[in-house]
Short mmCIF file of C-alpha atoms in Angstrom, two decimals:
data_model
loop_
_atom_site.label_atom_id
_atom_site.label_comp_id
_atom_site.label_asym_id
_atom_site.label_seq_id
_atom_site.Cartn_x
_atom_site.Cartn_y
_atom_site.Cartn_z
CA UNK A 18 7.77 -35.16 -3.72
CA UNK A 19 10.80 -36.32 -1.80
CA UNK A 20 10.88 -35.13 1.78
CA UNK A 21 14.49 -33.89 1.57
CA UNK A 22 13.82 -32.21 -1.77
CA UNK A 23 11.05 -30.07 -0.25
CA UNK A 24 13.28 -29.02 2.62
CA UNK A 25 15.90 -27.86 0.11
CA UNK A 26 13.38 -25.42 -1.39
CA UNK A 27 12.37 -24.20 2.07
CA UNK A 28 16.04 -23.75 2.95
CA UNK A 29 16.64 -21.81 -0.27
CA UNK A 30 13.66 -19.54 0.43
CA UNK A 31 14.67 -18.73 4.00
CA UNK A 32 18.33 -18.26 3.06
CA UNK A 33 17.27 -15.82 0.32
CA UNK A 34 14.84 -14.01 2.65
CA UNK A 35 17.26 -13.46 5.51
CA UNK A 36 20.17 -12.64 3.19
CA UNK A 37 18.13 -9.85 1.58
CA UNK A 38 16.90 -8.51 4.94
CA UNK A 39 20.32 -8.58 6.61
CA UNK A 40 21.99 -7.00 3.57
CA UNK A 41 19.43 -4.19 3.51
CA UNK A 42 19.69 -3.52 7.26
CA UNK A 43 23.50 -3.50 7.06
CA UNK A 44 23.28 -1.05 4.16
CA UNK A 45 21.15 1.33 6.27
CA UNK A 46 23.66 1.08 9.13
CA UNK A 47 26.61 1.67 6.80
CA UNK A 48 24.96 4.69 5.16
CA UNK A 49 24.10 6.16 8.58
CA UNK A 50 27.64 5.87 9.87
CA UNK A 51 29.09 7.26 6.62
CA UNK A 52 26.71 10.24 6.76
CA UNK A 53 27.48 10.89 10.43
CA UNK A 54 31.18 10.79 9.73
CA UNK A 55 30.79 13.25 6.88
CA UNK A 56 28.68 15.66 8.92
CA UNK A 57 31.14 15.41 11.79
CA UNK A 58 34.08 16.26 9.55
CA UNK A 59 32.52 19.15 7.69
CA UNK A 60 30.66 20.95 10.46
CA UNK B 21 15.16 21.44 9.28
CA UNK B 22 16.62 21.07 12.72
CA UNK B 23 19.99 22.70 13.30
CA UNK B 24 22.85 20.46 12.24
CA UNK B 25 24.37 20.20 15.68
CA UNK B 26 21.16 18.85 17.16
CA UNK B 27 20.82 15.86 14.84
CA UNK B 28 24.44 14.85 14.74
CA UNK B 29 24.63 14.92 18.49
CA UNK B 30 21.33 13.18 19.02
CA UNK B 31 22.25 9.75 20.44
CA UNK B 32 21.62 6.97 17.96
CA UNK B 33 19.43 4.22 19.36
CA UNK B 34 20.38 0.54 19.19
CA UNK B 35 16.81 -0.60 19.96
CA UNK B 36 15.60 -0.69 16.34
CA UNK B 37 18.46 -3.06 15.42
CA UNK B 38 17.60 -5.35 18.34
CA UNK B 39 13.90 -5.24 17.42
CA UNK B 40 14.64 -6.28 13.83
CA UNK B 41 16.73 -9.23 15.03
CA UNK B 42 14.05 -10.39 17.47
CA UNK B 43 11.27 -10.03 14.87
CA UNK B 44 13.27 -12.05 12.34
CA UNK B 45 14.04 -14.77 14.87
CA UNK B 46 10.41 -15.02 16.05
CA UNK B 47 9.19 -15.43 12.45
CA UNK B 48 11.75 -18.15 11.79
CA UNK B 49 10.98 -20.17 14.92
CA UNK B 50 7.20 -19.90 14.43
CA UNK B 51 7.34 -20.96 10.78
CA UNK B 52 9.56 -23.95 11.54
CA UNK B 53 7.43 -25.11 14.48
CA UNK B 54 4.10 -25.42 12.63
CA UNK B 55 3.01 -28.58 10.81
CA UNK B 56 3.32 -28.94 7.01
CA UNK B 57 0.36 -28.62 4.62
CA UNK B 58 -1.27 -31.90 3.53
CA UNK B 59 -0.94 -31.16 -0.21
CA UNK B 60 2.13 -28.93 -0.46
CA UNK B 61 4.11 -30.53 2.35
CA UNK B 62 7.07 -28.59 3.74
CA UNK B 63 6.80 -26.11 0.86
CA UNK B 64 3.90 -24.42 2.67
CA UNK B 65 6.49 -22.97 5.08
CA UNK B 66 7.55 -20.53 2.37
CA UNK B 67 4.13 -18.88 2.84
CA UNK B 68 5.16 -17.58 6.30
CA UNK B 69 7.73 -15.24 4.72
CA UNK B 70 6.16 -14.71 1.28
CA UNK B 71 2.81 -13.43 2.58
CA UNK B 72 4.28 -11.05 5.22
CA UNK B 73 6.72 -9.67 2.62
CA UNK B 74 3.85 -8.94 0.23
CA UNK B 75 1.78 -7.44 3.05
CA UNK B 76 4.64 -5.13 4.02
CA UNK B 77 5.02 -3.98 0.42
CA UNK B 78 1.34 -2.94 0.50
CA UNK B 79 1.69 -1.27 3.91
CA UNK B 80 4.91 0.55 3.00
CA UNK B 81 3.42 1.98 -0.20
CA UNK B 82 0.29 3.10 1.68
CA UNK B 83 2.52 4.88 4.19
CA UNK B 84 4.39 6.50 1.27
CA UNK B 85 1.07 7.70 -0.13
CA UNK B 86 -0.10 9.08 3.23
CA UNK B 87 3.23 10.81 3.96
CA UNK B 88 3.36 12.22 0.41
CA UNK B 89 -0.15 13.65 0.84
CA UNK B 90 0.92 15.15 4.18
CA UNK B 91 3.93 16.73 2.50
CA UNK B 92 1.76 18.29 -0.23
CA UNK B 93 -0.52 19.68 2.46
CA UNK B 94 2.01 20.87 5.04
CA UNK B 95 5.17 21.35 2.90
CA UNK B 96 7.25 19.91 5.73
CA UNK B 97 10.33 18.00 4.53
CA UNK B 98 9.96 15.61 7.48
CA UNK B 99 6.96 14.07 5.64
CA UNK B 100 9.03 13.78 2.48
CA UNK B 101 11.68 11.82 4.38
CA UNK B 102 9.03 9.48 5.80
CA UNK B 103 7.56 8.92 2.32
CA UNK B 104 10.96 8.19 0.78
CA UNK B 105 12.03 5.90 3.60
CA UNK B 106 8.85 3.86 3.37
CA UNK B 107 9.14 3.61 -0.43
CA UNK B 108 12.68 2.24 -0.23
CA UNK B 109 11.67 -0.36 2.36
CA UNK B 110 8.60 -1.17 0.24
CA UNK B 111 10.79 -1.83 -2.80
CA UNK B 112 12.96 -4.20 -0.75
CA UNK B 113 9.89 -6.13 0.45
CA UNK B 114 8.34 -6.20 -3.04
CA UNK B 115 11.58 -7.69 -4.37
CA UNK B 116 11.57 -10.13 -1.48
CA UNK B 117 7.96 -11.17 -2.17
CA UNK B 118 8.74 -11.69 -5.87
CA UNK B 119 11.92 -13.68 -5.15
CA UNK B 120 10.23 -15.85 -2.52
CA UNK B 121 7.26 -16.31 -4.83
CA UNK B 122 9.58 -17.61 -7.56
CA UNK B 123 11.26 -20.04 -5.17
CA UNK B 124 7.79 -21.23 -4.09
CA UNK B 125 6.44 -21.38 -7.67
CA UNK B 126 9.16 -23.63 -9.12
CA UNK B 127 8.42 -26.71 -6.98
CA UNK B 128 4.63 -26.14 -6.78
CA UNK B 129 3.49 -24.72 -10.14
CA UNK B 130 6.45 -26.13 -12.03
CA UNK B 131 7.84 -22.81 -13.35
CA UNK B 132 9.83 -19.94 -11.82
CA UNK B 133 7.76 -17.28 -13.53
CA UNK B 134 4.72 -16.87 -15.77
CA UNK B 135 2.94 -13.77 -17.05
CA UNK B 136 -0.35 -14.01 -15.23
CA UNK B 137 -2.08 -10.88 -13.96
CA UNK B 138 -0.79 -11.06 -10.38
CA UNK B 139 2.85 -11.60 -11.32
CA UNK B 140 2.81 -9.05 -14.15
CA UNK B 141 1.21 -6.31 -12.04
CA UNK B 142 3.58 -6.99 -9.13
CA UNK B 143 6.56 -6.65 -11.48
CA UNK B 144 5.16 -3.35 -12.80
CA UNK B 145 4.62 -2.07 -9.24
CA UNK B 146 8.23 -2.98 -8.39
CA UNK B 147 9.55 -0.99 -11.36
CA UNK B 148 7.29 2.02 -10.77
CA UNK B 149 8.59 2.36 -7.21
CA UNK B 150 12.16 1.88 -8.44
CA UNK B 151 11.28 4.82 -10.71
CA UNK B 152 10.14 6.75 -7.64
CA UNK B 153 13.56 6.19 -6.04
CA UNK B 154 15.29 7.17 -9.31
CA UNK B 155 13.17 10.34 -9.55
CA UNK B 156 14.50 11.40 -6.17
CA UNK B 157 18.02 11.38 -7.57
CA UNK B 158 17.26 13.80 -10.41
CA UNK B 159 17.62 16.99 -8.36
CA UNK B 160 19.42 18.23 -5.27
CA UNK B 161 16.78 20.89 -4.61
CA UNK B 162 15.12 19.36 -1.55
CA UNK B 163 11.76 21.07 -2.01
CA UNK B 164 11.50 20.37 -5.74
CA UNK B 165 12.48 16.75 -5.13
CA UNK B 166 9.92 16.43 -2.35
CA UNK B 167 7.11 17.85 -4.48
CA UNK B 168 7.81 15.71 -7.54
CA UNK B 169 8.15 12.49 -5.60
CA UNK B 170 5.10 13.29 -3.45
CA UNK B 171 2.91 13.50 -6.56
CA UNK B 172 4.23 10.13 -7.78
CA UNK B 173 3.94 8.73 -4.25
CA UNK B 174 0.23 9.56 -4.19
CA UNK B 175 -0.52 8.34 -7.75
CA UNK B 176 1.47 5.10 -7.62
CA UNK B 177 -0.52 3.69 -4.70
CA UNK B 178 -3.41 2.74 -7.03
CA UNK B 179 -1.29 -0.27 -7.95
CA UNK B 180 -1.61 -1.76 -4.47
CA UNK B 181 -5.33 -2.69 -4.66
CA UNK B 182 -4.77 -3.62 -8.32
CA UNK B 183 -2.08 -6.13 -7.32
CA UNK B 184 -4.03 -7.48 -4.36
CA UNK B 185 -7.36 -7.97 -6.13
CA UNK B 186 -5.87 -9.05 -9.48
CA UNK B 187 -6.35 -12.66 -8.39
CA UNK B 188 -10.05 -11.98 -7.75
CA UNK B 189 -10.81 -9.72 -10.72
CA UNK B 190 -8.97 -11.73 -13.39
CA UNK B 191 -8.33 -15.38 -14.03
CA UNK B 192 -4.80 -16.08 -12.86
CA UNK B 193 -2.49 -18.96 -12.07
CA UNK B 194 -1.79 -17.45 -8.65
CA UNK B 195 -4.35 -18.60 -6.11
CA UNK B 196 -6.81 -16.09 -4.57
CA UNK B 197 -5.82 -14.47 -1.26
CA UNK B 198 -5.98 -16.58 1.88
CA UNK B 199 -6.14 -13.46 4.08
CA UNK B 200 -7.62 -9.99 3.42
CA UNK B 201 -10.78 -11.26 1.71
CA UNK B 202 -14.48 -11.16 2.58
CA UNK B 203 -14.97 -14.96 2.67
CA UNK B 204 -14.02 -17.02 5.72
CA UNK B 205 -10.36 -18.04 5.91
CA UNK B 206 -9.66 -21.59 4.74
CA UNK B 207 -6.75 -22.49 6.95
CA UNK B 208 -5.97 -24.56 10.03
CA UNK B 209 -5.88 -22.53 13.25
CA UNK B 210 -2.26 -23.52 13.95
CA UNK B 211 -1.19 -22.26 10.52
CA UNK B 212 -3.28 -19.12 10.83
CA UNK B 213 -1.70 -18.31 14.21
CA UNK B 214 1.77 -18.86 12.73
CA UNK B 215 0.99 -16.64 9.77
CA UNK B 216 -0.40 -14.04 12.20
CA UNK B 217 2.83 -14.12 14.23
CA UNK B 218 4.87 -13.76 11.04
CA UNK B 219 2.80 -10.84 9.76
CA UNK B 220 2.96 -9.01 13.11
CA UNK B 221 6.72 -9.66 13.42
CA UNK B 222 7.38 -8.37 9.92
CA UNK B 223 5.27 -5.29 10.64
CA UNK B 224 7.31 -4.62 13.80
CA UNK B 225 10.46 -5.11 11.70
CA UNK B 226 9.13 -2.53 9.23
CA UNK B 227 8.55 0.02 12.01
CA UNK B 228 12.09 -0.53 13.33
CA UNK B 229 13.50 -0.19 9.81
CA UNK B 230 11.53 3.04 9.35
CA UNK B 231 13.12 4.54 12.49
CA UNK B 232 16.60 3.90 11.15
CA UNK B 233 15.84 4.78 7.52
CA UNK B 234 14.29 8.12 8.58
CA UNK B 235 17.37 8.85 10.71
CA UNK B 236 19.45 8.21 7.58
CA UNK B 237 17.19 10.43 5.44
CA UNK B 238 17.59 13.28 7.97
CA UNK B 239 21.37 12.97 7.88
CA UNK B 240 21.41 12.88 4.07
CA UNK B 241 19.18 15.98 3.85
CA UNK B 242 21.52 17.79 6.23
CA UNK B 243 24.52 16.93 4.08
CA UNK B 244 22.71 18.22 0.97
CA UNK B 245 21.73 21.40 2.77
CA UNK B 246 25.22 21.92 4.10
CA UNK B 247 26.74 21.55 0.63
CA UNK B 248 24.29 24.09 -0.76
CA UNK B 249 24.87 26.68 1.97
CA UNK B 250 28.62 26.21 1.54
CA UNK B 251 28.30 27.34 -2.10
CA UNK B 252 26.40 30.50 -1.17
CA UNK B 253 28.60 33.23 0.35
CA UNK B 254 27.48 34.46 3.74
CA UNK B 255 26.22 38.07 3.74
CA UNK B 256 29.07 40.55 4.34
CA UNK B 257 31.68 38.01 3.33
CA UNK B 258 31.60 39.00 -0.34
CA UNK B 259 34.64 41.26 -0.35
CA UNK B 260 36.32 39.72 -3.41
CA UNK B 261 36.52 41.78 -6.59
CA UNK B 262 33.48 41.45 -8.87
CA UNK B 263 34.07 39.02 -11.70
CA UNK B 264 33.62 41.19 -14.79
CA UNK B 265 34.18 38.40 -17.31
CA UNK B 266 31.22 36.48 -16.01
CA UNK B 267 28.78 39.20 -17.04
CA UNK B 268 30.16 39.47 -20.58
CA UNK C 2 2.00 27.65 -15.13
CA UNK C 3 5.21 26.13 -16.53
CA UNK C 4 6.20 25.19 -13.01
CA UNK C 5 3.01 23.23 -12.59
CA UNK C 6 3.26 21.79 -16.11
CA UNK C 7 6.53 20.19 -15.03
CA UNK C 8 4.66 18.09 -12.49
CA UNK C 9 1.33 17.68 -14.22
CA UNK C 10 2.75 16.39 -17.51
CA UNK C 11 4.71 13.48 -15.95
CA UNK C 12 1.67 12.69 -13.82
CA UNK C 13 -0.59 12.58 -16.88
CA UNK C 14 2.01 10.52 -18.74
CA UNK C 15 2.16 8.03 -15.90
CA UNK C 16 -1.62 7.80 -15.77
CA UNK C 17 -1.65 7.32 -19.54
CA UNK C 18 0.93 4.56 -19.39
CA UNK C 19 -1.10 2.81 -16.69
CA UNK C 20 -4.29 3.04 -18.76
CA UNK C 21 -2.55 1.69 -21.88
CA UNK C 22 -1.06 -1.14 -19.82
CA UNK C 23 -4.43 -1.99 -18.36
CA UNK C 24 -6.12 -2.06 -21.76
CA UNK C 25 -3.40 -4.22 -23.30
CA UNK C 26 -3.17 -6.43 -20.28
CA UNK C 27 -6.88 -7.14 -20.13
CA UNK C 28 -6.53 -9.70 -22.95
CA UNK C 29 -3.55 -11.36 -21.27
CA UNK C 30 -5.27 -11.08 -17.92
CA UNK C 31 -7.40 -14.13 -18.69
CA UNK C 32 -4.62 -16.60 -18.06
CA UNK C 33 -6.49 -19.73 -19.18
CA UNK C 34 -9.74 -20.98 -20.76
CA UNK C 35 -12.24 -23.05 -18.82
CA UNK C 36 -13.42 -26.42 -20.19
CA UNK C 37 -16.79 -24.81 -21.05
CA UNK C 38 -15.06 -22.07 -23.08
CA UNK C 39 -12.82 -24.62 -24.81
CA UNK C 40 -15.76 -26.81 -25.90
CA UNK C 41 -17.33 -23.77 -27.56
CA UNK C 42 -14.21 -23.30 -29.72
CA UNK C 43 -13.33 -24.78 -33.10
CA UNK C 44 -10.42 -27.21 -33.26
CA UNK C 45 -7.22 -25.41 -34.31
CA UNK C 46 -3.44 -25.35 -34.04
CA UNK C 47 -3.62 -22.17 -31.98
CA UNK C 48 -1.73 -22.42 -28.73
CA UNK C 49 -4.09 -22.10 -25.78
CA UNK C 50 -4.16 -22.58 -22.05
CA UNK C 51 -6.79 -24.73 -20.38
CA UNK C 52 -7.38 -24.64 -16.64
CA UNK C 53 -9.53 -26.67 -14.30
CA UNK C 54 -9.59 -29.40 -11.73
CA UNK C 55 -8.27 -32.91 -12.42
CA UNK C 56 -11.29 -35.24 -12.29
CA UNK C 57 -10.66 -37.88 -9.61
CA UNK C 58 -10.26 -41.35 -11.10
CA UNK C 59 -9.52 -40.08 -14.61
CA UNK C 60 -5.71 -40.14 -14.52
CA UNK C 61 -4.09 -42.74 -16.79
CA UNK C 62 -0.29 -42.70 -17.12
CA UNK C 63 1.58 -44.69 -19.76
CA UNK C 64 4.41 -44.43 -22.32
CA UNK C 65 5.42 -40.92 -21.28
CA UNK C 66 1.85 -39.68 -21.77
CA UNK C 67 -0.62 -38.72 -19.08
CA UNK C 68 -4.32 -38.76 -19.95
CA UNK C 69 -6.85 -37.21 -17.61
CA UNK C 70 -9.96 -35.04 -17.56
CA UNK C 71 -10.14 -31.44 -16.44
CA UNK C 72 -13.44 -30.03 -15.26
CA UNK C 73 -15.17 -26.84 -14.25
CA UNK C 74 -18.73 -26.71 -12.91
CA UNK C 75 -20.43 -27.55 -16.19
CA UNK C 76 -18.08 -29.49 -18.40
CA UNK C 77 -15.06 -31.77 -18.58
CA UNK C 78 -12.37 -31.98 -21.25
CA UNK C 79 -10.02 -34.87 -21.98
CA UNK C 80 -6.36 -33.86 -21.80
CA UNK C 81 -3.45 -35.82 -23.27
CA UNK C 82 -0.27 -34.45 -21.78
CA UNK C 83 3.12 -35.34 -23.28
CA UNK C 84 5.73 -35.13 -20.59
CA UNK C 85 6.30 -35.57 -16.92
CA UNK C 86 3.72 -33.72 -14.81
CA UNK C 87 4.91 -31.47 -11.94
CA UNK C 88 5.45 -33.21 -8.64
CA UNK C 89 2.29 -31.85 -7.01
CA UNK C 90 0.11 -33.23 -9.84
CA UNK C 91 -2.64 -35.43 -8.42
CA UNK C 92 -6.34 -36.15 -8.66
CA UNK C 93 -8.53 -33.27 -7.52
CA UNK C 94 -5.84 -30.58 -7.83
CA UNK C 95 -6.09 -27.53 -10.12
CA UNK C 96 -3.94 -27.52 -13.26
CA UNK C 97 -3.28 -25.22 -16.20
CA UNK C 98 -2.11 -27.01 -19.37
CA UNK C 99 -0.72 -25.42 -22.53
CA UNK C 100 -1.26 -26.84 -25.99
CA UNK C 101 -3.81 -27.17 -28.80
CA UNK C 102 -7.47 -28.16 -28.94
CA UNK C 103 -8.14 -30.92 -31.48
CA UNK C 104 -11.89 -30.85 -31.01
CA UNK C 105 -11.87 -34.11 -29.08
CA UNK C 106 -8.98 -33.79 -26.68
CA UNK C 107 -6.56 -31.13 -25.54
CA UNK C 108 -3.00 -32.00 -26.61
CA UNK C 109 -0.74 -30.48 -23.99
CA UNK C 110 3.03 -30.29 -23.61
CA UNK C 111 3.29 -27.96 -20.63
CA UNK C 112 1.53 -28.35 -17.31
CA UNK C 113 1.40 -26.00 -14.34
CA UNK C 114 -0.15 -26.95 -11.04
CA UNK C 115 -2.58 -24.35 -9.70
CA UNK C 116 -2.86 -24.88 -5.99
CA UNK C 117 -5.64 -23.16 -4.07
CA UNK C 118 -5.71 -20.89 -1.04
CA UNK C 119 -6.51 -23.65 1.45
CA UNK C 120 -3.97 -24.75 3.99
CA UNK C 121 -4.60 -27.84 6.13
CA UNK C 122 -2.19 -29.96 8.14
CA UNK C 123 -4.59 -32.91 7.79
CA UNK C 124 -5.74 -34.02 4.31
CA UNK C 125 -9.12 -35.00 5.82
CA UNK C 126 -9.90 -31.35 6.47
CA UNK C 127 -9.55 -30.29 2.83
CA UNK C 128 -12.70 -28.64 1.63
CA UNK C 129 -13.40 -30.26 -1.75
CA UNK C 130 -16.99 -29.25 -2.41
CA UNK C 131 -16.47 -25.53 -1.96
CA UNK C 132 -13.65 -25.37 -4.45
CA UNK C 133 -14.56 -27.89 -7.14
CA UNK C 134 -16.51 -25.27 -9.06
CA UNK C 135 -14.69 -22.04 -8.34
CA UNK C 136 -12.05 -22.11 -11.07
CA UNK C 137 -14.08 -20.23 -13.68
#
């Protein structure tokens, strides 16, 4: 297999991996701050 | 449940976020530094994220099982929050392992997906744990929710050994495990060390994610509780006229 | 009792679904036939999968066809594959081919490469003997 071709697959895999992880972590952070805001307002 | 004021005022730590970033960076550097495999070439680098993702799915679902069992024993909602947090993270890592597996399969096997035992059982496990998360949305009664999901959390874990040993018990396209097997490991030391670093880093990342996800679960439970107590009039406050129509 | 039934019934249902899945899966769980199993079969148009190791020195490529032998520990079967093999295809590697058994050769149109669990930076270190017979 072409050298560059293999690297494209590796790049795709790592881009997918870190996109998923970062998106999930950001979603936790967003949900925490939304919940805190809500508790702060209503208490 | 801790009083509302205590949790909201508890300072939120930034250390878990930093830990996740460091763990992700370490995995990336280690997997780019090691040499390629003689047969698969650069494609073997995908292993250093695929294998840890699959490992974390197993670990997360074991933690869900253990925390669910603890809930059923102690009836403490803190265990329910741990179980739910671990299940959600487990679903993310199962999805990650499947996605990375597909990206690895296309250039090596020649197809994105095929219905062999390993892939089929992993897909089923993914959907069962999505079902677990869906089950938790069916009621706002915290104790009922905790009990239902704890039973599923304990039962569903049988899939983990099924998925892992599927490649040993049945004839599959997916290769047998490189790690977590009785036979000696067939891998260069440099690659094994890299994979070890990746697995440890991902595990650390999981622990950091758990800290934050449990913090979120606590806040969400407090909101649910607050909404429910808001609906119930406080004793002595019920001075409004009795609603006669309601009884008719 | 009804309170417990609420939890026990879904649990039993789930267990039931898992058992049914397992029973139905067990036929699909054997992803491919070995050369030994294939040789014991009658020739037919039935679509099958054959898996094994590509016999070194047997690969012959011409006119869009690839002919080679696939072996397990006891037997070897001639495969005639119509199409371009995956990029990792080479002598000594594991493959799974899809097609029909004519009684003399396996006519395949789909090929998947089945790589093993070994990882070596140097091709010299690849352990051939240990894995030549472990596909079955």
